[in-house]
mmCIF file of C-alpha atoms in Angstrom:
data_model
loop_
_atom_site.group_PDB
_atom_site.id
_atom_site.type_symbol
_atom_site.label_atom_id
_atom_site.label_comp_id
_atom_site.label_asym_id
_atom_site.label_seq_id
_atom_site.Cartn_x
_atom_site.Cartn_y
_atom_site.Cartn_z
ATOM 1 C CA SER A 18 151.010 104.628 111.026
ATOM 2 C CA ILE A 19 150.143 105.923 114.465
ATOM 3 C CA LYS A 20 146.514 106.740 115.149
ATOM 4 C CA THR A 21 146.310 110.097 116.873
ATOM 5 C CA GLU A 22 142.711 110.150 118.017
ATOM 6 C CA ASN A 23 142.163 109.614 121.719
ATOM 7 C CA ILE A 24 139.146 107.544 122.713
ATOM 8 C CA GLU A 25 138.058 109.466 125.825
ATOM 9 C CA ASN A 26 141.394 108.769 127.545
ATOM 10 C CA MET A 27 140.303 105.198 128.238
ATOM 11 C CA LYS A 28 143.753 104.097 129.344
ATOM 12 C CA THR A 29 146.044 105.977 131.682
ATOM 13 C CA MET A 30 149.670 105.102 132.354
ATOM 14 C CA TYR A 31 150.694 105.689 135.977
ATOM 15 C CA PHE A 32 154.350 106.393 136.736
ATOM 16 C CA ASP A 33 156.325 107.121 139.906
ATOM 17 C CA ASN A 34 157.112 110.846 139.926
ATOM 18 C CA GLY A 35 159.703 110.241 142.654
ATOM 19 C CA CYS A 36 161.776 108.185 140.227
ATOM 20 C CA ARG A 37 164.051 109.880 137.681
ATOM 21 C CA VAL A 38 163.885 106.920 135.312
ATOM 22 C CA CYS A 39 160.061 106.911 135.424
ATOM 23 C CA ARG A 40 159.789 110.687 134.937
ATOM 24 C CA THR A 41 162.175 110.512 131.978
ATOM 25 C CA GLY A 42 160.213 107.623 130.464
ATOM 26 C CA ALA A 43 156.932 109.547 130.829
ATOM 27 C CA LEU A 44 158.524 112.651 129.300
ATOM 28 C CA LEU A 45 159.834 110.614 126.349
ATOM 29 C CA ALA A 46 156.425 108.948 125.878
ATOM 30 C CA GLY A 47 154.832 112.385 125.737
ATOM 31 C CA LYS A 48 157.432 113.925 123.404
ATOM 32 C CA SER A 49 157.384 110.951 121.020
ATOM 33 C CA GLY A 50 153.594 110.934 120.716
ATOM 34 C CA ILE A 51 153.109 107.562 122.388
ATOM 35 C CA ALA A 52 150.994 109.265 125.043
ATOM 36 C CA ASN A 53 149.525 112.700 125.566
ATOM 37 C CA LYS A 54 149.515 114.516 128.910
ATOM 38 C CA ALA A 55 145.994 113.330 129.721
ATOM 39 C CA GLU A 56 147.107 109.700 129.356
ATOM 40 C CA LEU A 57 150.043 110.049 131.779
ATOM 41 C CA ALA A 58 149.492 110.382 135.520
ATOM 42 C CA GLU A 59 151.692 110.363 138.581
ATOM 43 C CA LEU A 60 151.173 107.634 141.157
ATOM 44 C CA GLN A 61 151.444 110.302 143.827
ATOM 45 C CA GLU A 62 148.423 112.165 142.345
ATOM 46 C CA MET A 63 146.242 109.067 141.909
ATOM 47 C CA ASN A 64 142.632 109.449 143.069
ATOM 48 C CA GLU A 65 141.174 107.128 145.701
ATOM 49 C CA GLN A 66 139.026 105.123 143.252
ATOM 50 C CA VAL A 67 142.004 104.271 141.035
ATOM 51 C CA SER A 68 144.123 103.567 144.105
ATOM 52 C CA CYS A 69 141.626 100.921 145.218
ATOM 53 C CA ASP A 70 141.581 99.303 141.759
ATOM 54 C CA LEU A 71 145.369 99.055 141.353
ATOM 55 C CA ASP A 72 147.663 96.578 143.101
ATOM 56 C CA LYS A 73 150.147 98.621 145.188
ATOM 57 C CA ALA A 74 152.649 95.766 145.349
ATOM 58 C CA ARG A 75 152.736 95.671 141.541
ATOM 59 C CA TYR A 76 152.612 99.370 140.671
ATOM 60 C CA CYS A 77 155.632 100.084 142.863
ATOM 61 C CA ASN A 78 157.612 97.521 140.860
ATOM 62 C CA GLU A 79 156.166 97.992 137.379
ATOM 63 C CA ILE A 80 154.468 100.732 135.388
ATOM 64 C CA ALA A 81 150.675 100.512 135.720
ATOM 65 C CA VAL A 82 148.172 101.014 132.914
ATOM 66 C CA TYR A 83 144.568 101.529 133.977
ATOM 67 C CA ASP A 84 141.428 101.586 131.840
ATOM 68 C CA VAL A 85 139.045 104.107 133.411
ATOM 69 C CA VAL A 86 136.007 102.622 131.658
ATOM 70 C CA THR A 87 136.436 98.910 132.389
ATOM 71 C CA LYS A 88 138.523 99.499 135.572
ATOM 72 C CA GLU A 89 140.961 96.882 134.287
ATOM 73 C CA SER A 90 144.691 97.248 134.946
ATOM 74 C CA ARG A 91 147.836 95.708 133.514
ATOM 75 C CA TYR A 92 151.458 96.100 134.532
ATOM 76 C CA GLY A 93 154.909 96.123 132.969
ATOM 77 C CA ILE A 94 155.418 94.959 129.378
ATOM 78 C CA LYS A 95 151.837 93.671 129.093
ATOM 79 C CA GLY A 96 150.541 97.057 130.259
ATOM 80 C CA MET A 97 152.704 99.006 127.827
ATOM 81 C CA VAL A 98 151.680 96.803 124.886
ATOM 82 C CA TRP A 99 148.028 97.156 125.907
ATOM 83 C CA PHE A 100 148.458 100.940 126.136
ATOM 84 C CA VAL A 101 149.927 101.410 122.627
ATOM 85 C CA GLU A 102 147.744 98.760 120.994
ATOM 86 C CA ASP A 103 144.921 101.277 120.396
ATOM 87 C CA LYS A 104 147.298 103.683 118.654
ATOM 88 C CA TRP A 105 149.585 101.361 116.716
ATOM 89 C CA GLY A 106 147.281 98.427 116.067
ATOM 90 C CA LYS A 107 147.284 94.770 117.001
ATOM 91 C CA TRP A 108 150.734 94.105 115.485
ATOM 92 C CA VAL A 109 152.344 95.220 118.773
ATOM 93 C CA ASN A 110 151.020 91.997 120.296
ATOM 94 C CA VAL A 111 154.060 90.326 118.694
ATOM 95 C CA PHE A 112 155.862 91.512 121.855
ATOM 96 C CA LEU A 113 153.618 89.159 123.822
ATOM 97 C CA PHE A 114 154.772 86.118 121.814
ATOM 98 C CA PRO A 115 156.277 83.943 124.612
ATOM 99 C CA PRO A 116 159.989 83.884 123.631
ATOM 100 C CA ILE A 117 160.028 87.630 122.871
ATOM 101 C CA TYR A 118 157.936 88.440 125.930
ATOM 102 C CA GLN A 119 160.181 86.415 128.272
ATOM 103 C CA ILE A 120 163.304 88.249 127.086
ATOM 104 C CA LEU A 121 161.691 91.701 127.211
ATOM 105 C CA ASN A 122 160.108 90.988 130.589
ATOM 106 C CA PHE A 123 163.425 89.812 132.059
ATOM 107 C CA PHE A 124 165.258 92.979 130.996
ATOM 108 C CA TYR A 125 162.292 95.168 131.963
ATOM 109 C CA HIS A 126 162.295 93.708 135.484
ATOM 110 C CA ILE A 127 166.063 94.114 135.846
ATOM 111 C CA PHE A 128 165.669 97.768 134.889
ATOM 112 C CA SER A 129 162.474 98.333 136.897
ATOM 113 C CA TYR A 130 163.587 96.700 140.136
ATOM 114 C CA ASN A 131 166.942 98.518 140.039
ATOM 115 C CA ARG A 132 165.747 101.929 138.856
ATOM 116 C CA LYS A 133 166.571 103.622 142.172
ATOM 117 C CA MET A 134 170.164 102.338 141.828
ATOM 118 C CA ILE A 135 170.466 103.370 138.180
ATOM 119 C CA ALA A 136 169.297 106.943 138.876
ATOM 120 C CA PRO A 137 169.167 107.649 142.616
ATOM 121 C CA VAL A 138 166.853 110.328 143.973
ATOM 122 C CA TYR A 139 168.271 112.432 146.771
ATOM 123 C CA GLU A 140 165.362 114.780 147.467
ATOM 124 C CA LYS A 141 162.462 113.816 149.754
ATOM 125 C CA VAL A 142 159.452 112.531 147.834
ATOM 126 C CA GLU A 143 155.930 112.227 149.226
ATOM 127 C CA ASN A 144 154.456 108.732 148.863
ATOM 128 C CA ASP A 145 157.768 107.340 147.655
ATOM 129 C CA CYS A 146 157.220 104.169 145.666
ATOM 130 C CA LYS A 147 160.353 102.079 146.136
ATOM 131 C CA PRO A 148 160.589 98.818 144.200
ATOM 132 C CA GLU A 149 160.978 95.614 146.203
ATOM 133 C CA PHE A 150 164.438 94.111 146.527
ATOM 134 C CA HIS A 151 164.804 90.988 144.380
ATOM 135 C CA TRP A 152 168.085 89.033 144.462
ATOM 136 C CA GLY A 153 167.712 87.643 140.949
ATOM 137 C CA TYR A 154 167.097 91.018 139.333
ATOM 138 C CA ARG A 155 169.854 92.673 141.378
ATOM 139 C CA LEU A 156 172.312 89.947 140.354
ATOM 140 C CA GLY A 157 171.180 90.305 136.726
ATOM 141 C CA TYR A 158 171.790 94.061 136.932
ATOM 142 C CA ILE A 159 175.276 93.563 138.407
ATOM 143 C CA ILE A 160 176.184 91.037 135.700
ATOM 144 C CA ILE A 161 174.907 93.258 132.861
ATOM 145 C CA ALA A 162 176.592 96.375 134.305
ATOM 146 C CA SER A 163 179.864 94.430 134.695
ATOM 147 C CA LEU A 164 179.699 93.130 131.110
ATOM 148 C CA VAL A 165 178.974 96.579 129.681
ATOM 149 C CA SER A 166 181.823 98.065 131.747
ATOM 150 C CA ALA A 167 184.239 95.346 130.621
ATOM 151 C CA ILE A 168 183.315 95.847 126.959
ATOM 152 C CA LEU A 169 183.706 99.627 127.208
ATOM 153 C CA ILE A 170 187.059 99.332 128.971
ATOM 154 C CA LYS A 171 188.293 96.828 126.398
ATOM 155 C CA GLU A 172 187.166 98.983 123.464
ATOM 156 C CA PHE A 173 188.527 102.266 124.820
ATOM 157 C CA SER A 174 191.680 101.023 126.608
ATOM 158 C CA PHE A 175 193.790 101.905 123.581
ATOM 159 C CA TRP A 176 192.697 105.538 123.843
ATOM 160 C CA ILE A 177 193.341 105.635 127.586
ATOM 161 C CA ILE A 178 197.000 104.783 126.911
ATOM 162 C CA PHE A 179 197.421 106.463 123.500
ATOM 163 C CA VAL A 180 196.073 109.965 124.212
ATOM 164 C CA PRO A 181 198.273 110.786 127.250
ATOM 165 C CA ASN A 182 201.340 109.417 125.444
ATOM 166 C CA LEU A 183 200.469 111.475 122.374
ATOM 167 C CA ILE A 184 200.113 114.624 124.464
ATOM 168 C CA ILE A 185 203.445 113.956 126.178
ATOM 169 C CA ALA A 186 205.114 113.385 122.790
ATOM 170 C CA LEU A 187 203.651 116.589 121.332
ATOM 171 C CA LEU A 188 204.509 118.737 124.337
ATOM 172 C CA GLY A 189 207.776 117.070 125.235
#
């Protein structure tokens, strides 16, 4: 069961408001009850104290979770597990078990480093937080996107041929 009490908003999850993927993730976290509005904050609205405590090179690439009491921060999968640990209990630490963590972290980084390609932003954003370019994650994204495309084309190729022929037969 999910604990709903909030312990003085100890942990805050910072997301890039200039990123559609990040905004959608924050919205889903709020709607699903994982986080309330006080626990979600935009990087662009970060105060100077928090800005000094967080690593800019990391928070532009990964979601940042910051504990306002201890001033500790964690990023990416480790940050998300740390964030929900207070609500869902210690069992979520199973995601930090090395084989599981390595797989999740790999896919998280592919998604995180390519988020501006997945959902491009065309409007001007103040303090835009672009992820660094990483060849390995870009290549991973291209391979995964190609595999998904190939599977979808293979599965739906019958319908691409069948439906037009059916329409021609019915109308003809």
